[in-house]
mmCIF file of C-alpha atoms in Angstrom:
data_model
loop_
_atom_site.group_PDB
_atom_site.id
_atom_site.type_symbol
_atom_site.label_atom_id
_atom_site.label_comp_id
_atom_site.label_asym_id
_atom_site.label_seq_id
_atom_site.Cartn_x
_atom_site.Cartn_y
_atom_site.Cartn_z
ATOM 1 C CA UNK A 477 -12.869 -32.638 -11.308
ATOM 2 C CA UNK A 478 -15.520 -34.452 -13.142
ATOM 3 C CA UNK A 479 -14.962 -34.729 -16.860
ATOM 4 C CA UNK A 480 -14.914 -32.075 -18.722
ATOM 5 C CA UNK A 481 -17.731 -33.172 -21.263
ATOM 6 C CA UNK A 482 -20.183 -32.967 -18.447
ATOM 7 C CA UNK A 483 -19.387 -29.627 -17.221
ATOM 8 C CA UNK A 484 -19.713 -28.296 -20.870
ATOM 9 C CA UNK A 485 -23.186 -27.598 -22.007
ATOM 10 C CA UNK A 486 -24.229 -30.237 -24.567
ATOM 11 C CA UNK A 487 -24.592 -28.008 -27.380
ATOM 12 C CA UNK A 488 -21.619 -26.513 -27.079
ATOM 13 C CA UNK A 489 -19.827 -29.501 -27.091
ATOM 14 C CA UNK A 490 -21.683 -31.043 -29.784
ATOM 15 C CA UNK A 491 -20.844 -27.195 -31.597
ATOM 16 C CA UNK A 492 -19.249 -26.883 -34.951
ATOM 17 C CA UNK A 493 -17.309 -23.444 -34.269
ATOM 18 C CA UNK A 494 -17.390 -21.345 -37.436
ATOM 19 C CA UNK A 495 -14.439 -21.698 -39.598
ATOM 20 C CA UNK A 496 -13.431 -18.425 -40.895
ATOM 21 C CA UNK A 497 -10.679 -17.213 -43.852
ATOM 22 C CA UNK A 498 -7.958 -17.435 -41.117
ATOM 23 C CA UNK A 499 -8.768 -20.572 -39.607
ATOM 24 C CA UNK A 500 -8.476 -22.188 -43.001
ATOM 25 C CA UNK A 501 -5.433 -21.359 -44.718
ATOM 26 C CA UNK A 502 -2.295 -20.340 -42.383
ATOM 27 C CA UNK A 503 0.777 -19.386 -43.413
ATOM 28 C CA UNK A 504 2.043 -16.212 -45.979
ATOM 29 C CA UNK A 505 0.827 -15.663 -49.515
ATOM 30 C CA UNK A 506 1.619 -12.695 -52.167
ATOM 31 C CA UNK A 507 -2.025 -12.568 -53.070
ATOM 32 C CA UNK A 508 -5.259 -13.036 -50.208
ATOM 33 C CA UNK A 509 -8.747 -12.964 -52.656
ATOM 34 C CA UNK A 510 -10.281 -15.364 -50.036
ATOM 35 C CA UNK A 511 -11.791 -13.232 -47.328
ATOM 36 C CA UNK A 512 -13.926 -11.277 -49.475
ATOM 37 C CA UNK A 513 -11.269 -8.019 -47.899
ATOM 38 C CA UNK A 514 -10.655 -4.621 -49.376
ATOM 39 C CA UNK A 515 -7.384 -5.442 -51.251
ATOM 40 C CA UNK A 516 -6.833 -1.672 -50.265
ATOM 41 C CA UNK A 517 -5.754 0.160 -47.133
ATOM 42 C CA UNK A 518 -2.765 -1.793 -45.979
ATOM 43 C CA UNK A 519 -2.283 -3.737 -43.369
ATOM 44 C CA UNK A 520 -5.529 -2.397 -42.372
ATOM 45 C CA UNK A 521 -8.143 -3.921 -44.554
ATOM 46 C CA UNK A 522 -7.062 -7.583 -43.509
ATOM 47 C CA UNK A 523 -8.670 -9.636 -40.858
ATOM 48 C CA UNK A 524 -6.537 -9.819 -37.501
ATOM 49 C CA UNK A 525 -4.874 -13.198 -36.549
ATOM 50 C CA UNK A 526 -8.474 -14.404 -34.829
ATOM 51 C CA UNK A 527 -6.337 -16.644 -32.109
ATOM 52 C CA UNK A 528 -3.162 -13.879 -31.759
ATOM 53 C CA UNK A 529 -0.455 -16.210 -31.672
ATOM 54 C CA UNK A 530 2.407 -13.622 -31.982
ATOM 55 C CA UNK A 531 0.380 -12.118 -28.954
ATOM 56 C CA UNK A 532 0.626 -15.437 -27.001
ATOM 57 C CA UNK A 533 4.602 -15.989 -27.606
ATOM 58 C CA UNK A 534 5.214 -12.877 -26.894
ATOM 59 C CA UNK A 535 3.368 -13.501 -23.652
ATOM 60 C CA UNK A 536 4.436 -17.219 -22.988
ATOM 61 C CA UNK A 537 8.055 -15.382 -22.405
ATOM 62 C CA UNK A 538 6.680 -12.783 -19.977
ATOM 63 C CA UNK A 539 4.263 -14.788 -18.358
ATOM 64 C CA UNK A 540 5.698 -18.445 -18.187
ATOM 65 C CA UNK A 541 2.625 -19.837 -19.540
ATOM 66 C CA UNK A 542 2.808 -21.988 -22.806
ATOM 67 C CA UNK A 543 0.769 -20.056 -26.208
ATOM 68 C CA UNK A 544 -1.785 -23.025 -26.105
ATOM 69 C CA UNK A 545 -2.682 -22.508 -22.525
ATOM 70 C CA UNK A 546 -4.166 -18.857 -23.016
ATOM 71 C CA UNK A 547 -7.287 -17.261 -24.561
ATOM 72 C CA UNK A 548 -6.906 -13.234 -25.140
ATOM 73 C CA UNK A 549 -10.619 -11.487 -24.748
ATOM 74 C CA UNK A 550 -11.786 -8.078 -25.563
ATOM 75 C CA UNK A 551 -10.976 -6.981 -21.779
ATOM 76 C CA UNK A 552 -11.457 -9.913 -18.695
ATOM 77 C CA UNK A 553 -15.010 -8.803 -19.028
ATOM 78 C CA UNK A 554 -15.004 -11.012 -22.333
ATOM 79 C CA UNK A 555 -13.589 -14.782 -20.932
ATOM 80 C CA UNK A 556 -16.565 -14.178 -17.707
ATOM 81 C CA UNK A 557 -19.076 -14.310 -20.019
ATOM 82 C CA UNK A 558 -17.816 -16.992 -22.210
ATOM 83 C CA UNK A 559 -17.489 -19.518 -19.093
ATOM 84 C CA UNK A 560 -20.944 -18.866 -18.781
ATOM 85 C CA UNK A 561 -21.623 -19.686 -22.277
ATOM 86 C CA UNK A 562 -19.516 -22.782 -22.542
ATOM 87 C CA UNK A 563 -20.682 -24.305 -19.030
ATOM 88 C CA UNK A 564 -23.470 -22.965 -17.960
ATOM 89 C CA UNK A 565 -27.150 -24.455 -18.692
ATOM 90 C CA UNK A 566 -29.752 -21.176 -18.482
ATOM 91 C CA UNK A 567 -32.100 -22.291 -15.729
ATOM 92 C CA UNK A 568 -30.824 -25.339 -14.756
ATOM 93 C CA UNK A 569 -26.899 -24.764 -13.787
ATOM 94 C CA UNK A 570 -25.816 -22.120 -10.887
ATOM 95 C CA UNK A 571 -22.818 -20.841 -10.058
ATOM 96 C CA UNK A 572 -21.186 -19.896 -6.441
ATOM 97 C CA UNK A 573 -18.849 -16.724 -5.746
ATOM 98 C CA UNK A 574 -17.572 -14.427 -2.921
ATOM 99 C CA UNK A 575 -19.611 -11.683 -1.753
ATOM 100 C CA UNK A 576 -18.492 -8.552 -1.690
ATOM 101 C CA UNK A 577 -16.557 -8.897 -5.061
ATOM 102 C CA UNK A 578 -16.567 -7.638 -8.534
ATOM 103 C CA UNK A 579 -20.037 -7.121 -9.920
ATOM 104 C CA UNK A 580 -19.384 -8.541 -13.392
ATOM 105 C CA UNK A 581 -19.966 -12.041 -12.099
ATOM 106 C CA UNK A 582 -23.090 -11.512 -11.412
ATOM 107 C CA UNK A 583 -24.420 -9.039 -14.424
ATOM 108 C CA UNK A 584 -23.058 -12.027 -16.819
ATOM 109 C CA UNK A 585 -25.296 -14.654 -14.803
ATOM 110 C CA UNK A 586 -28.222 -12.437 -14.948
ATOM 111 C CA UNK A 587 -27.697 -11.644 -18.568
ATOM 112 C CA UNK A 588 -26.950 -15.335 -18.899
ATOM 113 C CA UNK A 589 -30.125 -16.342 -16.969
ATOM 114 C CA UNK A 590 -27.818 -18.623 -14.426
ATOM 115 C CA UNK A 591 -28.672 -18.008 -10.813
ATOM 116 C CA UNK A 592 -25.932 -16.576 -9.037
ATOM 117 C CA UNK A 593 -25.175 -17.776 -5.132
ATOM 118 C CA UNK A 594 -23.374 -15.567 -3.145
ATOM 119 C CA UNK A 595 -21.015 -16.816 0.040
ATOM 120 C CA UNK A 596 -20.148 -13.725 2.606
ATOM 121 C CA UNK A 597 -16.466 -13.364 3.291
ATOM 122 C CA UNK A 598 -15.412 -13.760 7.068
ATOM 123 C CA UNK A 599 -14.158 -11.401 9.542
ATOM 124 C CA UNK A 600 -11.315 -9.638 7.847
ATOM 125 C CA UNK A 601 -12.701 -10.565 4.280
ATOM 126 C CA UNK A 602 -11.519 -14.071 4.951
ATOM 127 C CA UNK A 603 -12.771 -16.810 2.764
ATOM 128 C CA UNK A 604 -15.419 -19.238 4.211
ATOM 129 C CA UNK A 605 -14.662 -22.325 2.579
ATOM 130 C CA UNK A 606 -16.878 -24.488 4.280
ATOM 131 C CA UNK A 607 -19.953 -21.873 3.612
ATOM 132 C CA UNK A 608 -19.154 -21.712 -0.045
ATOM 133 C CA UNK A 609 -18.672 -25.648 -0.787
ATOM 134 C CA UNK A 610 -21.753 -26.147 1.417
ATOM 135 C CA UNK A 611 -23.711 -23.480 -1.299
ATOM 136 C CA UNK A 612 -22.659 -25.690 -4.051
ATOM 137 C CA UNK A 613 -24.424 -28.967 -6.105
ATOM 138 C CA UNK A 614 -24.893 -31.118 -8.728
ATOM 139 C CA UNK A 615 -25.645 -28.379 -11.000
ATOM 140 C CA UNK A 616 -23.157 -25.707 -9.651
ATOM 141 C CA UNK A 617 -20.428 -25.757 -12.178
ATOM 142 C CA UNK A 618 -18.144 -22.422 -11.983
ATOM 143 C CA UNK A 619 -16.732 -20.887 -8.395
ATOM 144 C CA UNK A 620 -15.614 -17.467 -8.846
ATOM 145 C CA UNK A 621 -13.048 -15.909 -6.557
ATOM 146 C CA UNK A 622 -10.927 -12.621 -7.029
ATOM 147 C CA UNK A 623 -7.674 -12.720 -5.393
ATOM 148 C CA UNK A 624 -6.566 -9.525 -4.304
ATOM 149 C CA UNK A 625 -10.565 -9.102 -4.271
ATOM 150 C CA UNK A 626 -12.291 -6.009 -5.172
ATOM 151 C CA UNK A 627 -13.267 -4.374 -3.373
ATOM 152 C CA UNK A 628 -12.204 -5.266 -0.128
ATOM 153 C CA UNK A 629 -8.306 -5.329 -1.828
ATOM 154 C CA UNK A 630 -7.383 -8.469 0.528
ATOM 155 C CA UNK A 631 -5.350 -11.468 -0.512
ATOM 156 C CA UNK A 632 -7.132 -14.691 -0.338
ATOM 157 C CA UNK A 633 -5.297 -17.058 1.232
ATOM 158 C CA UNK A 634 -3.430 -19.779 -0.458
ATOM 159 C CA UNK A 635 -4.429 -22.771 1.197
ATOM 160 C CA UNK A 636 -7.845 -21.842 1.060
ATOM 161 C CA UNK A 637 -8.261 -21.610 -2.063
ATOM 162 C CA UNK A 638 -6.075 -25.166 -2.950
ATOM 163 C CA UNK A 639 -9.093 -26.416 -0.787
ATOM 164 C CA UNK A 640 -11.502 -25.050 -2.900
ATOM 165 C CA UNK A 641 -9.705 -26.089 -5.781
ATOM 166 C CA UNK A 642 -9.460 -29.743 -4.699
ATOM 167 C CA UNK A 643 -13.000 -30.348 -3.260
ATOM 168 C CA UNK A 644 -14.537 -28.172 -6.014
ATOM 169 C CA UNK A 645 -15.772 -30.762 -8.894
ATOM 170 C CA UNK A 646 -16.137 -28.330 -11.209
ATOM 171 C CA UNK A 647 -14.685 -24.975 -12.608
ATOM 172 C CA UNK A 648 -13.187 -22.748 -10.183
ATOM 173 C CA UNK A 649 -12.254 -19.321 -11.923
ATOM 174 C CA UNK A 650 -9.278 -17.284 -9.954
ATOM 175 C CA UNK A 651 -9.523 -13.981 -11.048
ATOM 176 C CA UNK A 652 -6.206 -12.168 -10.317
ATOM 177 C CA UNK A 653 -6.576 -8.699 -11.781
ATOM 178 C CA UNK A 654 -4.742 -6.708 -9.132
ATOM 179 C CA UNK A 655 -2.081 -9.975 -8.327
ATOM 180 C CA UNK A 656 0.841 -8.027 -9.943
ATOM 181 C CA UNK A 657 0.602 -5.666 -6.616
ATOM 182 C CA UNK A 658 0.378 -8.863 -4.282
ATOM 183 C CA UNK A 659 3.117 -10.481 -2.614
ATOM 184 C CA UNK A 660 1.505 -13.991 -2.841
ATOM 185 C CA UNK A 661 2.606 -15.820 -5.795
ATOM 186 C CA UNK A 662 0.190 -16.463 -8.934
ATOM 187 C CA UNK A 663 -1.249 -19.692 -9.747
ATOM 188 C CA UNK A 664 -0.778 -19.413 -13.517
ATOM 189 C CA UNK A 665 2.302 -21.689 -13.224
ATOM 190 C CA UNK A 666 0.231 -24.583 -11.118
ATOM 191 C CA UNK A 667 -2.714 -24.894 -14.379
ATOM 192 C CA UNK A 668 -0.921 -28.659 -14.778
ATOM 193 C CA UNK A 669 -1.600 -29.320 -10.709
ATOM 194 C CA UNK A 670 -5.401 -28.056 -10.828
ATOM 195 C CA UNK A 671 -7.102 -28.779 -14.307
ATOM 196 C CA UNK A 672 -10.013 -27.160 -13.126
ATOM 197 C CA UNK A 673 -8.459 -23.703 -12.950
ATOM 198 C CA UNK A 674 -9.527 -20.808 -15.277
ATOM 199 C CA UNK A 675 -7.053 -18.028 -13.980
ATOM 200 C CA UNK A 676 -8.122 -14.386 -14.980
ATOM 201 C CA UNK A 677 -5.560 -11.401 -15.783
ATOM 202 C CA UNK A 678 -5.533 -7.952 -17.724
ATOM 203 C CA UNK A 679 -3.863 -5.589 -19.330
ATOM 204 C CA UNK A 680 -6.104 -3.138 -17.224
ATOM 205 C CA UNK A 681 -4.163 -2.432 -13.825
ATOM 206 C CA UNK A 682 -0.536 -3.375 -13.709
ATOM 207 C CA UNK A 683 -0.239 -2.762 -17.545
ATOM 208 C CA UNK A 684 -1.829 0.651 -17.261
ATOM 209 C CA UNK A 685 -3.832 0.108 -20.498
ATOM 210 C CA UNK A 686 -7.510 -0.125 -19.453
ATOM 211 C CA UNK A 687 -8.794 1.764 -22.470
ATOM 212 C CA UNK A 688 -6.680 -0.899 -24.636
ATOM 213 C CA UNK A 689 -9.289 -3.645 -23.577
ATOM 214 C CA UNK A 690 -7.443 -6.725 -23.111
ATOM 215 C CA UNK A 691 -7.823 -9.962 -21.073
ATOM 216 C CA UNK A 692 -6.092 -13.421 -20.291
ATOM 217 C CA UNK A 693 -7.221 -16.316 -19.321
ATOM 218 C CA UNK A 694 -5.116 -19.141 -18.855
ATOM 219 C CA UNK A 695 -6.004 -22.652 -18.141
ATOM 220 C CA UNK A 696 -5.880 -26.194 -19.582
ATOM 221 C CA UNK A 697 -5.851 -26.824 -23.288
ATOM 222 C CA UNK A 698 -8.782 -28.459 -23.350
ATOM 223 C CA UNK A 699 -10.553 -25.702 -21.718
ATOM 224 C CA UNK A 700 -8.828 -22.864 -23.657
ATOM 225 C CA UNK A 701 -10.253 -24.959 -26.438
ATOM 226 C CA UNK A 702 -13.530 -25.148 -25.817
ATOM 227 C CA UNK A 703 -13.812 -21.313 -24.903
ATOM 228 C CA UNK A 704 -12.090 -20.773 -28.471
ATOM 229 C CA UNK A 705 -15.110 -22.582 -30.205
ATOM 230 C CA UNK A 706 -17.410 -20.074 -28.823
ATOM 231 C CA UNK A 707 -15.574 -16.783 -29.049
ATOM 232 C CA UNK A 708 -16.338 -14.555 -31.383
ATOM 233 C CA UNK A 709 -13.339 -15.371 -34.382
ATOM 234 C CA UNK A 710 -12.057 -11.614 -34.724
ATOM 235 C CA UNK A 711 -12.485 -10.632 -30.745
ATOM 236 C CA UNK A 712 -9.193 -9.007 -30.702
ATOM 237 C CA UNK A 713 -8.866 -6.264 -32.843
ATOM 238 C CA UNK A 714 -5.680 -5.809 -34.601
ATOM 239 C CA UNK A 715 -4.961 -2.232 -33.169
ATOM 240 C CA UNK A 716 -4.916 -4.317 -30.031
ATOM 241 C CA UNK A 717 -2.535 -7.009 -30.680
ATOM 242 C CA UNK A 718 -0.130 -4.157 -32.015
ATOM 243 C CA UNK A 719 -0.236 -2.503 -28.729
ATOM 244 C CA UNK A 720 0.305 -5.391 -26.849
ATOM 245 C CA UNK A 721 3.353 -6.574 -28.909
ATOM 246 C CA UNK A 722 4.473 -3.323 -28.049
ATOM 247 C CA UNK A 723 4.453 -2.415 -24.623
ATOM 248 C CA UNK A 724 5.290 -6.307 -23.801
ATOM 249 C CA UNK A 725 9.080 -5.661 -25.009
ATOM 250 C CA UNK A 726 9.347 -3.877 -21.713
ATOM 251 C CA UNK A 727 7.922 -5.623 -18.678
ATOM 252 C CA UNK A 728 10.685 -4.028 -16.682
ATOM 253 C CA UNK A 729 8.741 -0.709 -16.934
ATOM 254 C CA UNK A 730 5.515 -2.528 -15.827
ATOM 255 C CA UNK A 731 7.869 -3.756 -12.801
ATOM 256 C CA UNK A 732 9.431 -0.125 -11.889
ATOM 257 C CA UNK A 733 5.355 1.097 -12.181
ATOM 258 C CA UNK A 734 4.012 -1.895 -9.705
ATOM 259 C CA UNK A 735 6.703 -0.717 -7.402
ATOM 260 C CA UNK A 736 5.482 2.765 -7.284
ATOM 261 C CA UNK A 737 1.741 2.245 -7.010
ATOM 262 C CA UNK A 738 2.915 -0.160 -3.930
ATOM 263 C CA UNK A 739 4.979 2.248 -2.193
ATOM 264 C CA UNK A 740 2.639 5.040 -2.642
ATOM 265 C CA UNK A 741 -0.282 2.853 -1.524
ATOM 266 C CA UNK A 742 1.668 2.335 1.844
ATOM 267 C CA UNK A 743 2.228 6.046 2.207
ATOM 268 C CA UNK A 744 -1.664 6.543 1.324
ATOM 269 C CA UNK A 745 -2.692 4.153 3.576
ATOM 270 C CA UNK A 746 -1.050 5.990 6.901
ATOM 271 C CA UNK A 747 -1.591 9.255 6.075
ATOM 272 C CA UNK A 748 -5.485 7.923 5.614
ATOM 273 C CA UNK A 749 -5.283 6.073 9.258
ATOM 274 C CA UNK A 750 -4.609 9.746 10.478
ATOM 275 C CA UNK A 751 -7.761 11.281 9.743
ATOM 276 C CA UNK A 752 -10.080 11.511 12.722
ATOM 277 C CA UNK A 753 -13.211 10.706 10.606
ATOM 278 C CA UNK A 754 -11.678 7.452 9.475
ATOM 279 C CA UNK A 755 -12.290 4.184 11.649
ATOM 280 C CA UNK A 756 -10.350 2.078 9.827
ATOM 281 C CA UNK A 757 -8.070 1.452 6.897
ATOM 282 C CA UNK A 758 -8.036 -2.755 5.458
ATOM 283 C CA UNK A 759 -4.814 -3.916 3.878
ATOM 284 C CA UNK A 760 -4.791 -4.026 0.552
ATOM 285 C CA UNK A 761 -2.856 -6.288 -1.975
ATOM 286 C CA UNK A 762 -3.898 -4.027 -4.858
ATOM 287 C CA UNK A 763 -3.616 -0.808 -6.410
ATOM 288 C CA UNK A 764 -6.366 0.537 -4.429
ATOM 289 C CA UNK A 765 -7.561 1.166 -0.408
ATOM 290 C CA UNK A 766 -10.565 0.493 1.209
ATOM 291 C CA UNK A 767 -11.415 2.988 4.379
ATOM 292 C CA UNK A 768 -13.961 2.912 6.541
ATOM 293 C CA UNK A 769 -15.225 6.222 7.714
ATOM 294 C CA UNK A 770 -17.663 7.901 9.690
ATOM 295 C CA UNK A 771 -20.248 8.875 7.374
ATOM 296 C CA UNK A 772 -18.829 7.461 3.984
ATOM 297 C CA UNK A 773 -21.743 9.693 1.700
ATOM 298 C CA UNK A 774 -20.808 13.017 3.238
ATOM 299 C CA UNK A 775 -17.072 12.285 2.865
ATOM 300 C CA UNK A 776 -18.288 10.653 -0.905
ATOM 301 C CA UNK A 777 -20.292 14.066 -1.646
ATOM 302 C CA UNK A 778 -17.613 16.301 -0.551
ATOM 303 C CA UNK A 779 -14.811 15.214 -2.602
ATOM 304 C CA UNK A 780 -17.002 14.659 -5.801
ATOM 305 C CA UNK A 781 -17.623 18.546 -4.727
ATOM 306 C CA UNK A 782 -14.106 19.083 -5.358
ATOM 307 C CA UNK A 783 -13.491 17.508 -8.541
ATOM 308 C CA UNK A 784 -12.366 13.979 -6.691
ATOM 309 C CA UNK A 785 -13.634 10.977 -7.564
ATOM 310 C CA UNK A 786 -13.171 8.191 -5.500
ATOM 311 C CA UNK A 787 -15.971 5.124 -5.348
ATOM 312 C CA UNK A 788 -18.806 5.290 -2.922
ATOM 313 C CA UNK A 789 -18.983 1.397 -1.576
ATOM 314 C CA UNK A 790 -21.146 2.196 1.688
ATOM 315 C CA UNK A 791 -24.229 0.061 -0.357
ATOM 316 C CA UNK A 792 -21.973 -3.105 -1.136
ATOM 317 C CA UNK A 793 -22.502 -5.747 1.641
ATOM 318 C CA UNK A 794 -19.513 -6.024 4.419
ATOM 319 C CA UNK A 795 -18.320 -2.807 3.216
ATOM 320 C CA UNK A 796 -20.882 -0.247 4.927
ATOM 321 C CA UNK A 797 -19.540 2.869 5.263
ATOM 322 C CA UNK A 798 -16.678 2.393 3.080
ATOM 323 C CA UNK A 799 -15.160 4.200 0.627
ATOM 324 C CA UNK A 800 -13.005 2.788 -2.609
ATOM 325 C CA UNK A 801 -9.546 4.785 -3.453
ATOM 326 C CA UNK A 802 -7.194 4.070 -6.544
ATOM 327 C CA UNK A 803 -3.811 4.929 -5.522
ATOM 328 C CA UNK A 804 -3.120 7.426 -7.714
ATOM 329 C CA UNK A 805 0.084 9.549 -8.557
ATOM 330 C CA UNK A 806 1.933 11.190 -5.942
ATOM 331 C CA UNK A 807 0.408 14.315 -6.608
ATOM 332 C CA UNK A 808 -2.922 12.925 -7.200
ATOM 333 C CA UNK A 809 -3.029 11.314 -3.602
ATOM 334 C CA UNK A 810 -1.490 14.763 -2.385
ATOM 335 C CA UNK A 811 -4.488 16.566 -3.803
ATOM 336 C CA UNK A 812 -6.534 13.848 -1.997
ATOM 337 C CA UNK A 813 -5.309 14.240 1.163
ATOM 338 C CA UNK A 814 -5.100 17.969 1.136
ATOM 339 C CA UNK A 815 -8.829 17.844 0.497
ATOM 340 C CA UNK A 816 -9.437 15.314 3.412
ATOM 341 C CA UNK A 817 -7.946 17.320 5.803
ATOM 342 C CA UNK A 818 -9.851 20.148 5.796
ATOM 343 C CA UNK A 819 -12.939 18.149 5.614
ATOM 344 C CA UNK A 820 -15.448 18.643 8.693
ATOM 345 C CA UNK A 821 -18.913 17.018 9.665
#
């Protein structure tokens, strides 16, 4: 990994973050008159914690990452950007990822004015590790990959992406949304063997709290700290951190969920293989299937016809003719499937 000062754009390193009330005094007080607040409307009408440390040790015990080795983001859509901001030279730096994979990537470099190079998977959505260190150069400083990726809902393997990881100079960013429903392990205990990690989770999937909006990242302290200089000091609203404080007392629950979704995606997944109209259904490692069918639109247009909405992928590269399924309840996939089966051409 080269040093971390030259992967970080200059002004941002050279940045003096703002310093708000919170930063500046820590600690309890009977009377606050220093953040210019509304002394009424209790607890309300005070600023949240702006780096949600009761958040973070409440997490550090679930996750087995340490409080100082996490940023929290206003959903995982919030941490993409900022590596962009903190690394990321408009113009002059690039940045490599996977293709197919989640679109965000790309709508941040666009928005960020970074141009975006784009590696095909392999046969079986396999990672081509020689393609995508080939794409990189002296100005490529992020590699994204998404492991289970979406939306092809395949594992990447392990050793392939240690390679990456080890060859990479720069920042490669795992993002493991859907890794709860995976059998591999995560690599958010292995940040002290790669310092060049930037692993991305959520609240969104395995947490069943997508309308919560709330992201980790975990990594090095030195990068958590410089993506805390840039973020916005109040990104996590208080609302927020209450929720999350909340349904973290019970990550058996999240467990006993996981299960289900896995079991039922299984049971999708052959009944799906069954259909005449479908050619083929990929294994998936997340809470969702990929099939290939015959003529993805019609199949697309007929469901939306019957109130079922599942995402229309036949456009994305690799994945013609494909359509995207959550694995839903058990009654939601029975509705599905009823519907399939009396679909004709």
């Amino acid at each position: 990994m080269r040093d971390l000062k030259d992967l970080v754009r200059k002004n941002v390193w050279a940045l003096k973050p703002y310093s708000c009330a919170r930063d500046e005094f820590k600690g309890e007080a009977s009377v606050y008159l220093d953040a210019n607040e509304n002394p009424r409307n209790n607890p309300y009408n005070r600023y949240p914690d702006p780096l949600q440390w009761e958040v973070k040790k409440r997490l550090e015990q679930v996750k087995g990452v340490k409080a100082e080795n996490i940023l929290l983001g206003n959903g995982s859509d919030e941490p993409i950007d900022l590596m962009y901001r903190a690394f990321c030279e408009p113009r002059i730096d690039n940045v490599v990822a996977i293709c197919p994979t989640y679109g965000m990537y790309q709508v941040c470099a666009d928005v960020n004015d970074v141009e975006y190079r784009s590696v095909n998977l392999k046969e079986g959505y396999e990672l081509d590790v020689d393609g995508l260190l080939a794409a990189t150069d002296k100005n490529t400083k992020v590699v994204w990959l998404c492991s289970p990726n979406n939306p092809t809902g395949n594992s990447l393997k392990t050793a392939d992406i240690e390679r990456v990881l080890k060859e990479f100079d720069g920042i490669v960013v795992l993002d493991e949304a859907y890794s709860d429903f995976a059998s591999a392990p995560s690599f958010k205990t292995r940040l002290s063997e790669f310092p060049n990690i930037v692993i991305l989770q959520t609240f969104s999937k395995a947490w069943a709290s997508a309308a919560v909006r709330l992201g980790m990242a975990f990594a090095s302290t030195d990068i958590i700290s410089v993506l805390n200089k840039i973020k916005y000091p109040y990104n996590v609203n208080k609302l927020t951190q209450e929720y999350a404080l909340d349904i973290l007392k019970d990550p058996k629950k999240i467990e006993d969920w996981v299960e289900q979704t896995i079991q039922l995606r299984g049971k999708l997944e052959k009944d799906l293989r069954k259909l005449s109209f479908v050619v083929d259904v990929f294994k998936s490692d997340a809470n969702f299937v990929l099939a290939k069918m015959t003529n993805a639109q019609a199949v697309y247009e007929y469901l939306v016809g019957k109130g079922i909405i599942v995402r229309n992928r036949n456009r994305v590269t690799l994945c013609s003719e494909c359509i995207r399924i959550t694995v839903g309840t058990a009654e939601e996939n029975a509705e599905l499937m009823g519907a399939l089966n009396e679909f004709a051409f």
